[in-house]
Amino acid sequence: MKNLQYYLKKAQKEKWAIGQFNFSDLSQLEGIIEAAKKLKSPIILGTSEGESRFLGLKQAVALKEAYQSEIGLPVFLNLDHGKSFEYLRKAIGIGYDMVHFDGSRLPLKDNIAETKEVVRCAKKAGVLTEGEVGVIGTDASKLYEGKFILKPEDLTNPKESEQYIKETGVDGLAVSIGNFHGVSIKGNPKLDTERLKQIRKLIKESFLVLHGGSGIKKQDIKKAIKLGIVKININTELRLAYTKTLKKALQINPKETTPYKYLPSAIRAVQKVVEEKILLFGSKNKI
Ligand code: G3H
């Protein structure tokens, strides 16, 4: 099987994006895998620190490997938003394919220094790295002038990101261009595509990542891919689909106590969201 770098480079060259889909239990994972299998798409599975603590780092790797060997699909695993070197070192040692160090709230100098440590450790193990410059935020954390948007100084500074990439040697960069984690009833995130263009101009080789993929308008996603985004992270939309459907299933049949009888509709709901994203990102038939 080709490695993750191969697919990211292919996506960069052909202008499509690989989805990262987060999960914290087997039934969510089932839905994600079914979608990838059906549409023959490479995918990245994501676990945040919290998700991987709930599931277990070893267990996440074992699940990924089990599906990889069973279905023969390019399925990769990323440790998402790791805040400490120690935790990322564990994930690297255990068999994650990629680790994302989120030092975005640190001063640039410290972010660079800590990222370098992670990159050094990951490179030895042949693991890819993702870093972050600029604060991404969540739907609720950035109420600014009555709107859920980020302040200009929170966004990724193109010059700083160029310096960050040069000094750290990180493989990929998560950008803050108006995207935020979660979905907001107050409106979709508005992407600063001009800023993305400037970042791409300065960062030619490294792959660019769009976090907070939930709730971004289809046309904005397409534009971001055209401008060089090759990895898009989705979590909230999967959680919403899973939880809403599961609640409904239990409400309809409150006496049901057999998980394999009440879980399938929630699994299918996750599958549906992932299929839509794969089609939008253009990763169908790219294995
Ligand atoms: O790293 C995870 C993502 O960026 C998820 O964002 O919950 O808005 O889809 P989302």
PDB file of C-alpha atoms and ligand atoms in Angstrom:
ATOM      1  CA  MET A   1       0.000   0.000   0.000  1.00  0.00           C
ATOM      2  CA  LYS A   2       1.193   3.512  -0.821  1.00  0.00           C
ATOM      3  CA  ASN A   3       1.891   5.752   2.157  1.00  0.00           C
ATOM      4  CA  LEU A   4       0.115   8.909   3.266  1.00  0.00           C
ATOM      5  CA  GLN A   5       2.737  11.197   1.777  1.00  0.00           C
ATOM      6  CA  TYR A   6       2.063   9.660  -1.626  1.00  0.00           C
ATOM      7  CA  TYR A   7      -1.652  10.494  -1.377  1.00  0.00           C
ATOM      8  CA  LEU A   8      -1.074  14.015  -0.095  1.00  0.00           C
ATOM      9  CA  LYS A   9       1.323  14.736  -2.951  1.00  0.00           C
ATOM     10  CA  LYS A  10      -1.118  13.217  -5.430  1.00  0.00           C
ATOM     11  CA  ALA A  11      -3.911  15.380  -4.013  1.00  0.00           C
ATOM     12  CA  GLN A  12      -1.680  18.465  -4.267  1.00  0.00           C
ATOM     13  CA  LYS A  13      -0.858  17.719  -7.890  1.00  0.00           C
ATOM     14  CA  GLU A  14      -4.391  16.817  -8.945  1.00  0.00           C
ATOM     15  CA  LYS A  15      -6.205  19.419  -6.787  1.00  0.00           C
ATOM     16  CA  TRP A  16      -8.431  17.371  -4.517  1.00  0.00           C
ATOM     17  CA  ALA A  17      -8.343  16.819  -0.756  1.00  0.00           C
ATOM     18  CA  ILE A  18      -8.214  13.900   1.643  1.00  0.00           C
ATOM     19  CA  GLY A  19     -10.762  14.000   4.444  1.00  0.00           C
ATOM     20  CA  GLN A  20      -9.757  13.484   8.026  1.00  0.00           C
ATOM     21  CA  PHE A  21     -12.706  12.041   9.910  1.00  0.00           C
ATOM     22  CA  ASN A  22     -12.558  11.939  13.711  1.00  0.00           C
ATOM     23  CA  PHE A  23     -13.957   9.127  15.796  1.00  0.00           C
ATOM     24  CA  SER A  24     -13.913   7.877  19.364  1.00  0.00           C
ATOM     25  CA  ASP A  25     -15.669   4.547  19.131  1.00  0.00           C
ATOM     26  CA  LEU A  26     -16.074   1.558  16.866  1.00  0.00           C
ATOM     27  CA  SER A  27     -19.553   2.333  15.568  1.00  0.00           C
ATOM     28  CA  GLN A  28     -18.547   5.803  14.331  1.00  0.00           C
ATOM     29  CA  LEU A  29     -15.505   4.216  12.719  1.00  0.00           C
ATOM     30  CA  GLU A  30     -17.722   1.640  10.982  1.00  0.00           C
ATOM     31  CA  GLY A  31     -19.666   4.433   9.292  1.00  0.00           C
ATOM     32  CA  ILE A  32     -16.492   6.198   8.150  1.00  0.00           C
ATOM     33  CA  ILE A  33     -14.959   3.017   6.771  1.00  0.00           C
ATOM     34  CA  GLU A  34     -18.132   1.972   4.935  1.00  0.00           C
ATOM     35  CA  ALA A  35     -18.158   5.306   3.097  1.00  0.00           C
ATOM     36  CA  ALA A  36     -14.481   5.067   2.117  1.00  0.00           C
ATOM     37  CA  LYS A  37     -14.966   1.497   0.951  1.00  0.00           C
ATOM     38  CA  LYS A  38     -18.013   2.320  -1.144  1.00  0.00           C
ATOM     39  CA  LEU A  39     -16.412   5.346  -2.825  1.00  0.00           C
ATOM     40  CA  LYS A  40     -12.884   3.910  -3.037  1.00  0.00           C
ATOM     41  CA  SER A  41     -11.386   6.890  -1.294  1.00  0.00           C
ATOM     42  CA  PRO A  42      -8.192   7.227   0.719  1.00  0.00           C
ATOM     43  CA  ILE A  43      -9.030   8.575   4.176  1.00  0.00           C
ATOM     44  CA  ILE A  44      -7.374   9.754   7.348  1.00  0.00           C
ATOM     45  CA  LEU A  45      -8.894   8.768  10.657  1.00  0.00           C
ATOM     46  CA  GLY A  46      -8.433  11.378  13.358  1.00  0.00           C
ATOM     47  CA  THR A  47      -8.388  11.135  17.119  1.00  0.00           C
ATOM     48  CA  SER A  48      -7.893  14.194  19.288  1.00  0.00           C
ATOM     49  CA  GLU A  49      -6.119  13.824  22.623  1.00  0.00           C
ATOM     50  CA  GLY A  50      -9.540  13.422  24.283  1.00  0.00           C
ATOM     51  CA  GLU A  51     -10.847  10.954  21.709  1.00  0.00           C
ATOM     52  CA  SER A  52      -7.682   8.860  21.848  1.00  0.00           C
ATOM     53  CA  ARG A  53      -7.689   8.839  25.651  1.00  0.00           C
ATOM     54  CA  PHE A  54     -11.243   7.509  25.606  1.00  0.00           C
ATOM     55  CA  LEU A  55     -10.484   4.907  22.957  1.00  0.00           C
ATOM     56  CA  GLY A  56      -6.853   4.119  23.766  1.00  0.00           C
ATOM     57  CA  LEU A  57      -3.907   4.953  21.480  1.00  0.00           C
ATOM     58  CA  LYS A  58      -3.051   1.283  20.980  1.00  0.00           C
ATOM     59  CA  GLN A  59      -6.670   0.409  20.307  1.00  0.00           C
ATOM     60  CA  ALA A  60      -6.975   3.171  17.688  1.00  0.00           C
ATOM     61  CA  VAL A  61      -3.902   1.857  15.856  1.00  0.00           C
ATOM     62  CA  ALA A  62      -5.131  -1.742  16.098  1.00  0.00           C
ATOM     63  CA  LEU A  63      -8.534  -0.767  14.657  1.00  0.00           C
ATOM     64  CA  LYS A  64      -6.953   1.131  11.780  1.00  0.00           C
ATOM     65  CA  GLU A  65      -4.689  -1.821  11.000  1.00  0.00           C
ATOM     66  CA  ALA A  66      -7.561  -4.289  11.186  1.00  0.00           C
ATOM     67  CA  TYR A  67      -9.570  -2.313   8.607  1.00  0.00           C
ATOM     68  CA  GLN A  68      -6.532  -1.678   6.453  1.00  0.00           C
ATOM     69  CA  SER A  69      -5.765  -5.353   6.148  1.00  0.00           C
ATOM     70  CA  GLU A  70      -9.377  -6.441   5.861  1.00  0.00           C
ATOM     71  CA  ILE A  71     -10.448  -4.048   3.125  1.00  0.00           C
ATOM     72  CA  GLY A  72      -7.058  -3.202   1.610  1.00  0.00           C
ATOM     73  CA  LEU A  73      -7.890   0.519   1.500  1.00  0.00           C
ATOM     74  CA  PRO A  74      -5.479   3.391   2.188  1.00  0.00           C
ATOM     75  CA  VAL A  75      -6.662   4.220   5.713  1.00  0.00           C
ATOM     76  CA  PHE A  76      -4.312   6.358   7.825  1.00  0.00           C
ATOM     77  CA  LEU A  77      -4.390   7.602  11.402  1.00  0.00           C
ATOM     78  CA  ASN A  78      -3.588  11.088  12.707  1.00  0.00           C
ATOM     79  CA  LEU A  79      -3.260  12.273  16.297  1.00  0.00           C
ATOM     80  CA  ASP A  80      -5.185  15.537  16.058  1.00  0.00           C
ATOM     81  CA  HIS A  81      -4.377  18.686  18.078  1.00  0.00           C
ATOM     82  CA  GLY A  82      -1.730  17.112  20.308  1.00  0.00           C
ATOM     83  CA  LYS A  83      -0.685  19.724  22.838  1.00  0.00           C
ATOM     84  CA  SER A  84       2.230  17.960  24.498  1.00  0.00           C
ATOM     85  CA  PHE A  85       5.396  16.457  23.073  1.00  0.00           C
ATOM     86  CA  GLU A  86       5.132  13.516  25.484  1.00  0.00           C
ATOM     87  CA  TYR A  87       1.696  12.517  24.231  1.00  0.00           C
ATOM     88  CA  LEU A  88       2.712  12.837  20.597  1.00  0.00           C
ATOM     89  CA  ARG A  89       5.846  10.795  21.258  1.00  0.00           C
ATOM     90  CA  LYS A  90       3.613   7.982  22.560  1.00  0.00           C
ATOM     91  CA  ALA A  91       1.392   8.146  19.469  1.00  0.00           C
ATOM     92  CA  ILE A  92       4.459   8.065  17.206  1.00  0.00           C
ATOM     93  CA  GLY A  93       5.862   5.036  19.026  1.00  0.00           C
ATOM     94  CA  ILE A  94       2.569   3.181  18.943  1.00  0.00           C
ATOM     95  CA  GLY A  95       2.046   3.422  15.183  1.00  0.00           C
ATOM     96  CA  TYR A  96       0.142   6.585  14.225  1.00  0.00           C
ATOM     97  CA  ASP A  97       0.885   7.622  10.611  1.00  0.00           C
ATOM     98  CA  MET A  98       0.809  11.335  11.359  1.00  0.00           C
ATOM     99  CA  VAL A  99       0.781  13.631  14.385  1.00  0.00           C
ATOM    100  CA  HIS A 100      -0.504  17.174  14.603  1.00  0.00           C
ATOM    101  CA  PHE A 101       1.249  19.416  17.100  1.00  0.00           C
ATOM    102  CA  ASP A 102      -0.985  22.304  18.062  1.00  0.00           C
ATOM    103  CA  GLY A 103       1.271  24.992  19.459  1.00  0.00           C
ATOM    104  CA  SER A 104      -0.875  27.733  17.998  1.00  0.00           C
ATOM    105  CA  ARG A 105      -1.435  29.479  21.322  1.00  0.00           C
ATOM    106  CA  LEU A 106       2.298  29.683  22.030  1.00  0.00           C
ATOM    107  CA  PRO A 107       4.468  32.602  20.959  1.00  0.00           C
ATOM    108  CA  LEU A 108       5.892  31.799  17.509  1.00  0.00           C
ATOM    109  CA  LYS A 109       9.397  31.229  18.890  1.00  0.00           C
ATOM    110  CA  ASP A 110       8.162  28.578  21.365  1.00  0.00           C
ATOM    111  CA  ASN A 111       5.819  27.057  18.811  1.00  0.00           C
ATOM    112  CA  ILE A 112       8.816  26.622  16.489  1.00  0.00           C
ATOM    113  CA  ALA A 113      11.030  25.158  19.220  1.00  0.00           C
ATOM    114  CA  GLU A 114       8.427  22.589  20.335  1.00  0.00           C
ATOM    115  CA  THR A 115       7.433  21.682  16.790  1.00  0.00           C
ATOM    116  CA  LYS A 116      11.096  20.982  15.989  1.00  0.00           C
ATOM    117  CA  GLU A 117      11.201  18.402  18.803  1.00  0.00           C
ATOM    118  CA  VAL A 118       8.077  16.681  17.494  1.00  0.00           C
ATOM    119  CA  VAL A 119       9.388  16.695  13.907  1.00  0.00           C
ATOM    120  CA  ARG A 120      12.744  15.232  14.978  1.00  0.00           C
ATOM    121  CA  CYS A 121      11.050  12.388  16.835  1.00  0.00           C
ATOM    122  CA  ALA A 122       8.462  11.741  14.083  1.00  0.00           C
ATOM    123  CA  LYS A 123      10.991  11.755  11.227  1.00  0.00           C
ATOM    124  CA  LYS A 124      13.029   9.030  12.938  1.00  0.00           C
ATOM    125  CA  ALA A 125       9.919   6.848  12.943  1.00  0.00           C
ATOM    126  CA  GLY A 126       8.820   7.783   9.407  1.00  0.00           C
ATOM    127  CA  VAL A 127       5.737   9.545  10.732  1.00  0.00           C
ATOM    128  CA  LEU A 128       4.325  12.679   9.064  1.00  0.00           C
ATOM    129  CA  THR A 129       3.825  15.898  11.008  1.00  0.00           C
ATOM    130  CA  GLU A 130       1.340  18.744  10.926  1.00  0.00           C
ATOM    131  CA  GLY A 131       1.849  22.076  12.685  1.00  0.00           C
ATOM    132  CA  GLU A 132      -0.266  25.152  13.230  1.00  0.00           C
ATOM    133  CA  VAL A 133       0.256  28.894  13.043  1.00  0.00           C
ATOM    134  CA  GLY A 134      -2.660  31.178  13.894  1.00  0.00           C
ATOM    135  CA  VAL A 135      -5.525  30.426  16.250  1.00  0.00           C
ATOM    136  CA  ILE A 136      -8.434  28.418  14.873  1.00  0.00           C
ATOM    137  CA  GLY A 137     -10.849  28.752  17.788  1.00  0.00           C
ATOM    138  CA  THR A 138     -14.305  27.299  18.229  1.00  0.00           C
ATOM    139  CA  ASP A 139     -17.786  28.486  17.347  1.00  0.00           C
ATOM    140  CA  ALA A 140     -18.370  29.829  20.821  1.00  0.00           C
ATOM    141  CA  SER A 141     -14.968  31.161  21.750  1.00  0.00           C
ATOM    142  CA  LYS A 142     -14.741  34.025  19.334  1.00  0.00           C
ATOM    143  CA  LEU A 143     -17.784  36.201  19.543  1.00  0.00           C
ATOM    144  CA  TYR A 144     -16.465  39.340  17.922  1.00  0.00           C
ATOM    145  CA  GLU A 145     -18.555  42.372  17.107  1.00  0.00           C
ATOM    146  CA  GLY A 146     -21.643  40.193  17.432  1.00  0.00           C
ATOM    147  CA  LYS A 147     -20.459  37.708  14.838  1.00  0.00           C
ATOM    148  CA  PHE A 148     -18.691  34.376  15.134  1.00  0.00           C
ATOM    149  CA  ILE A 149     -15.587  35.402  13.298  1.00  0.00           C
ATOM    150  CA  LEU A 150     -11.975  35.483  14.287  1.00  0.00           C
ATOM    151  CA  LYS A 151     -10.055  38.692  14.852  1.00  0.00           C
ATOM    152  CA  PRO A 152      -7.563  39.482  12.095  1.00  0.00           C
ATOM    153  CA  GLU A 153      -4.627  38.880  14.449  1.00  0.00           C
ATOM    154  CA  ASP A 154      -5.865  35.324  15.136  1.00  0.00           C
ATOM    155  CA  LEU A 155      -5.524  34.361  11.500  1.00  0.00           C
ATOM    156  CA  THR A 156      -2.420  32.744  10.029  1.00  0.00           C
ATOM    157  CA  ASN A 157       0.206  35.315   9.139  1.00  0.00           C
ATOM    158  CA  PRO A 158       1.708  34.221   5.783  1.00  0.00           C
ATOM    159  CA  LYS A 159       5.244  35.470   6.634  1.00  0.00           C
ATOM    160  CA  GLU A 160       5.187  33.743  10.028  1.00  0.00           C
ATOM    161  CA  SER A 161       3.981  30.515   8.486  1.00  0.00           C
ATOM    162  CA  GLU A 162       6.823  30.650   5.948  1.00  0.00           C
ATOM    163  CA  GLN A 163       9.332  31.090   8.774  1.00  0.00           C
ATOM    164  CA  TYR A 164       7.657  28.305  10.772  1.00  0.00           C
ATOM    165  CA  ILE A 165       7.867  25.820   7.889  1.00  0.00           C
ATOM    166  CA  LYS A 166      11.486  26.729   7.094  1.00  0.00           C
ATOM    167  CA  GLU A 167      12.675  26.397  10.667  1.00  0.00           C
ATOM    168  CA  THR A 168      10.715  23.323  11.725  1.00  0.00           C
ATOM    169  CA  GLY A 169      10.695  21.185   8.573  1.00  0.00           C
ATOM    170  CA  VAL A 170       7.119  20.164   9.409  1.00  0.00           C
ATOM    171  CA  ASP A 171       5.295  18.352   6.587  1.00  0.00           C
ATOM    172  CA  GLY A 172       1.998  20.185   6.770  1.00  0.00           C
ATOM    173  CA  LEU A 173       0.415  23.346   8.104  1.00  0.00           C
ATOM    174  CA  ALA A 174      -3.040  23.880   9.575  1.00  0.00           C
ATOM    175  CA  VAL A 175      -4.174  27.368   8.613  1.00  0.00           C
ATOM    176  CA  SER A 176      -6.532  29.778  10.291  1.00  0.00           C
ATOM    177  CA  ILE A 177      -8.343  31.675   7.550  1.00  0.00           C
ATOM    178  CA  GLY A 178     -11.728  32.216   9.175  1.00  0.00           C
ATOM    179  CA  ASN A 179     -12.454  28.518   9.757  1.00  0.00           C
ATOM    180  CA  PHE A 180     -13.443  27.462  13.266  1.00  0.00           C
ATOM    181  CA  HIS A 181     -14.216  24.206  15.072  1.00  0.00           C
ATOM    182  CA  GLY A 182     -17.858  23.302  15.415  1.00  0.00           C
ATOM    183  CA  VAL A 183     -20.948  24.559  13.638  1.00  0.00           C
ATOM    184  CA  SER A 184     -22.674  27.776  14.498  1.00  0.00           C
ATOM    185  CA  ILE A 185     -26.342  28.548  14.126  1.00  0.00           C
ATOM    186  CA  LYS A 186     -25.254  32.155  13.635  1.00  0.00           C
ATOM    187  CA  GLY A 187     -23.767  31.413  10.235  1.00  0.00           C
ATOM    188  CA  ASN A 188     -21.138  29.589   8.235  1.00  0.00           C
ATOM    189  CA  PRO A 189     -17.491  30.501   8.571  1.00  0.00           C
ATOM    190  CA  LYS A 190     -16.333  32.925   5.935  1.00  0.00           C
ATOM    191  CA  LEU A 191     -12.968  31.926   4.500  1.00  0.00           C
ATOM    192  CA  ASP A 192     -10.309  34.532   3.800  1.00  0.00           C
ATOM    193  CA  THR A 193      -9.231  33.075   0.470  1.00  0.00           C
ATOM    194  CA  GLU A 194      -6.928  36.032  -0.273  1.00  0.00           C
ATOM    195  CA  ARG A 195      -4.913  35.067   2.789  1.00  0.00           C
ATOM    196  CA  LEU A 196      -4.841  31.449   1.653  1.00  0.00           C
ATOM    197  CA  LYS A 197      -3.449  32.565  -1.708  1.00  0.00           C
ATOM    198  CA  GLN A 198      -0.679  34.511   0.028  1.00  0.00           C
ATOM    199  CA  ILE A 199       0.175  31.531   2.234  1.00  0.00           C
ATOM    200  CA  ARG A 200       0.306  29.202  -0.779  1.00  0.00           C
ATOM    201  CA  LYS A 201       2.603  31.630  -2.601  1.00  0.00           C
ATOM    202  CA  LEU A 202       5.145  31.396   0.202  1.00  0.00           C
ATOM    203  CA  ILE A 203       4.653  27.730   1.043  1.00  0.00           C
ATOM    204  CA  LYS A 204       4.927  25.695  -2.112  1.00  0.00           C
ATOM    205  CA  GLU A 205       5.865  22.197  -0.994  1.00  0.00           C
ATOM    206  CA  SER A 206       4.240  21.582   2.392  1.00  0.00           C
ATOM    207  CA  PHE A 207       0.650  20.454   2.429  1.00  0.00           C
ATOM    208  CA  LEU A 208      -2.013  22.834   3.704  1.00  0.00           C
ATOM    209  CA  VAL A 209      -4.754  21.688   6.064  1.00  0.00           C
ATOM    210  CA  LEU A 210      -8.205  23.136   6.703  1.00  0.00           C
ATOM    211  CA  HIS A 211      -9.522  22.410  10.191  1.00  0.00           C
ATOM    212  CA  GLY A 212     -13.089  23.043  11.277  1.00  0.00           C
ATOM    213  CA  GLY A 213     -14.446  21.583   8.036  1.00  0.00           C
ATOM    214  CA  SER A 214     -17.965  21.200   9.486  1.00  0.00           C
ATOM    215  CA  GLY A 215     -20.403  23.873   8.388  1.00  0.00           C
ATOM    216  CA  ILE A 216     -18.229  25.438   5.693  1.00  0.00           C
ATOM    217  CA  LYS A 217     -20.185  26.172   2.525  1.00  0.00           C
ATOM    218  CA  LYS A 218     -19.625  23.797  -0.383  1.00  0.00           C
ATOM    219  CA  GLN A 219     -18.405  26.507  -2.741  1.00  0.00           C
ATOM    220  CA  ASP A 220     -15.891  27.726  -0.138  1.00  0.00           C
ATOM    221  CA  ILE A 221     -14.526  24.204   0.315  1.00  0.00           C
ATOM    222  CA  LYS A 222     -14.131  23.872  -3.457  1.00  0.00           C
ATOM    223  CA  LYS A 223     -12.360  27.217  -3.666  1.00  0.00           C
ATOM    224  CA  ALA A 224     -10.022  26.308  -0.791  1.00  0.00           C
ATOM    225  CA  ILE A 225      -9.082  23.061  -2.554  1.00  0.00           C
ATOM    226  CA  LYS A 226      -8.386  24.966  -5.771  1.00  0.00           C
ATOM    227  CA  LEU A 227      -6.098  27.268  -3.790  1.00  0.00           C
ATOM    228  CA  GLY A 228      -4.051  24.420  -2.351  1.00  0.00           C
ATOM    229  CA  ILE A 229      -5.811  22.812   0.638  1.00  0.00           C
ATOM    230  CA  VAL A 230      -5.148  19.052   0.488  1.00  0.00           C
ATOM    231  CA  LYS A 231      -6.479  17.817   3.831  1.00  0.00           C
ATOM    232  CA  ILE A 232      -9.795  18.776   5.430  1.00  0.00           C
ATOM    233  CA  ASN A 233     -10.782  17.804   8.971  1.00  0.00           C
ATOM    234  CA  ILE A 234     -14.360  16.928   9.850  1.00  0.00           C
ATOM    235  CA  ASN A 235     -15.620  16.126  13.322  1.00  0.00           C
ATOM    236  CA  THR A 236     -18.706  18.041  14.530  1.00  0.00           C
ATOM    237  CA  GLU A 237     -20.956  17.079  11.611  1.00  0.00           C
ATOM    238  CA  LEU A 238     -20.178  13.405  12.299  1.00  0.00           C
ATOM    239  CA  ARG A 239     -20.893  13.770  16.013  1.00  0.00           C
ATOM    240  CA  LEU A 240     -24.178  15.542  15.306  1.00  0.00           C
ATOM    241  CA  ALA A 241     -25.344  12.948  12.777  1.00  0.00           C
ATOM    242  CA  TYR A 242     -24.378  10.076  15.068  1.00  0.00           C
ATOM    243  CA  THR A 243     -25.884  11.469  18.263  1.00  0.00           C
ATOM    244  CA  LYS A 244     -29.117  12.785  16.749  1.00  0.00           C
ATOM    245  CA  THR A 245     -29.800   9.495  14.977  1.00  0.00           C
ATOM    246  CA  LEU A 246     -28.934   7.396  18.003  1.00  0.00           C
ATOM    247  CA  LYS A 247     -31.221   9.457  20.251  1.00  0.00           C
ATOM    248  CA  LYS A 248     -34.022   9.078  17.743  1.00  0.00           C
ATOM    249  CA  ALA A 249     -33.520   5.304  17.501  1.00  0.00           C
ATOM    250  CA  LEU A 250     -33.715   4.975  21.280  1.00  0.00           C
ATOM    251  CA  GLN A 251     -36.749   7.218  21.426  1.00  0.00           C
ATOM    252  CA  ILE A 252     -38.606   5.233  18.788  1.00  0.00           C
ATOM    253  CA  ASN A 253     -37.855   1.980  20.532  1.00  0.00           C
ATOM    254  CA  PRO A 254     -37.158   2.732  24.202  1.00  0.00           C
ATOM    255  CA  LYS A 255     -37.336  -0.933  25.189  1.00  0.00           C
ATOM    256  CA  GLU A 256     -34.495  -1.938  22.862  1.00  0.00           C
ATOM    257  CA  THR A 257     -31.332  -2.772  24.819  1.00  0.00           C
ATOM    258  CA  THR A 258     -29.290  -4.583  22.163  1.00  0.00           C
ATOM    259  CA  PRO A 259     -26.603  -2.267  20.795  1.00  0.00           C
ATOM    260  CA  TYR A 260     -26.281  -4.059  17.465  1.00  0.00           C
ATOM    261  CA  LYS A 261     -29.984  -3.448  16.944  1.00  0.00           C
ATOM    262  CA  TYR A 262     -30.140   0.258  17.823  1.00  0.00           C
ATOM    263  CA  LEU A 263     -26.728   1.338  16.476  1.00  0.00           C
ATOM    264  CA  PRO A 264     -27.015   0.630  12.706  1.00  0.00           C
ATOM    265  CA  SER A 265     -29.041   3.770  11.895  1.00  0.00           C
ATOM    266  CA  ALA A 266     -26.433   5.946  13.645  1.00  0.00           C
ATOM    267  CA  ILE A 267     -23.662   4.171  11.729  1.00  0.00           C
ATOM    268  CA  ARG A 268     -25.477   4.823   8.445  1.00  0.00           C
ATOM    269  CA  ALA A 269     -25.929   8.495   9.387  1.00  0.00           C
ATOM    270  CA  VAL A 270     -22.162   8.853   9.822  1.00  0.00           C
ATOM    271  CA  GLN A 271     -21.592   7.021   6.553  1.00  0.00           C
ATOM    272  CA  LYS A 272     -23.891   9.440   4.730  1.00  0.00           C
ATOM    273  CA  VAL A 273     -21.996  12.514   5.970  1.00  0.00           C
ATOM    274  CA  VAL A 274     -18.630  10.974   5.063  1.00  0.00           C
ATOM    275  CA  GLU A 275     -19.844  10.028   1.587  1.00  0.00           C
ATOM    276  CA  GLU A 276     -21.006  13.613   0.985  1.00  0.00           C
ATOM    277  CA  LYS A 277     -17.621  14.955   2.085  1.00  0.00           C
ATOM    278  CA  ILE A 278     -15.664  12.494  -0.050  1.00  0.00           C
ATOM    279  CA  LEU A 279     -17.653  13.567  -3.110  1.00  0.00           C
ATOM    280  CA  LEU A 280     -17.185  17.254  -2.244  1.00  0.00           C
ATOM    281  CA  PHE A 281     -13.437  16.855  -1.647  1.00  0.00           C
ATOM    282  CA  GLY A 282     -12.991  14.939  -4.905  1.00  0.00           C
ATOM    283  CA  SER A 283     -11.249  11.953  -3.323  1.00  0.00           C
ATOM    284  CA  LYS A 284     -13.598   9.332  -4.806  1.00  0.00           C
ATOM    285  CA  ASN A 285     -11.752   6.646  -6.803  1.00  0.00           C
ATOM    286  CA  LYS A 286      -8.343   8.023  -5.825  1.00  0.00           C
ATOM    287  CA  ILE A 287      -6.961   4.881  -4.190  1.00  0.00           C
TER     288      ILE A 287
HETATM  289  O1  G3H B   1      -9.385  18.646  13.875  1.00  0.00           O
HETATM  290  C1  G3H B   1     -10.601  18.526  13.826  1.00  0.00           C
HETATM  291  C2  G3H B   1     -11.408  19.399  13.049  1.00  0.00           C
HETATM  292  O2  G3H B   1     -10.779  20.532  12.695  1.00  0.00           O
HETATM  293  C3  G3H B   1     -12.834  19.345  13.237  1.00  0.00           C
HETATM  294  O3  G3H B   1     -13.564  20.514  13.015  1.00  0.00           O
HETATM  295  O4  G3H B   1     -15.530  19.841  14.295  1.00  0.00           O
HETATM  296  O5  G3H B   1     -15.587  21.829  12.850  1.00  0.00           O
HETATM  297  O6  G3H B   1     -15.513  19.584  11.846  1.00  0.00           O
HETATM  298  P1  G3H B   1     -15.142  20.448  13.003  1.00  0.00           P
END
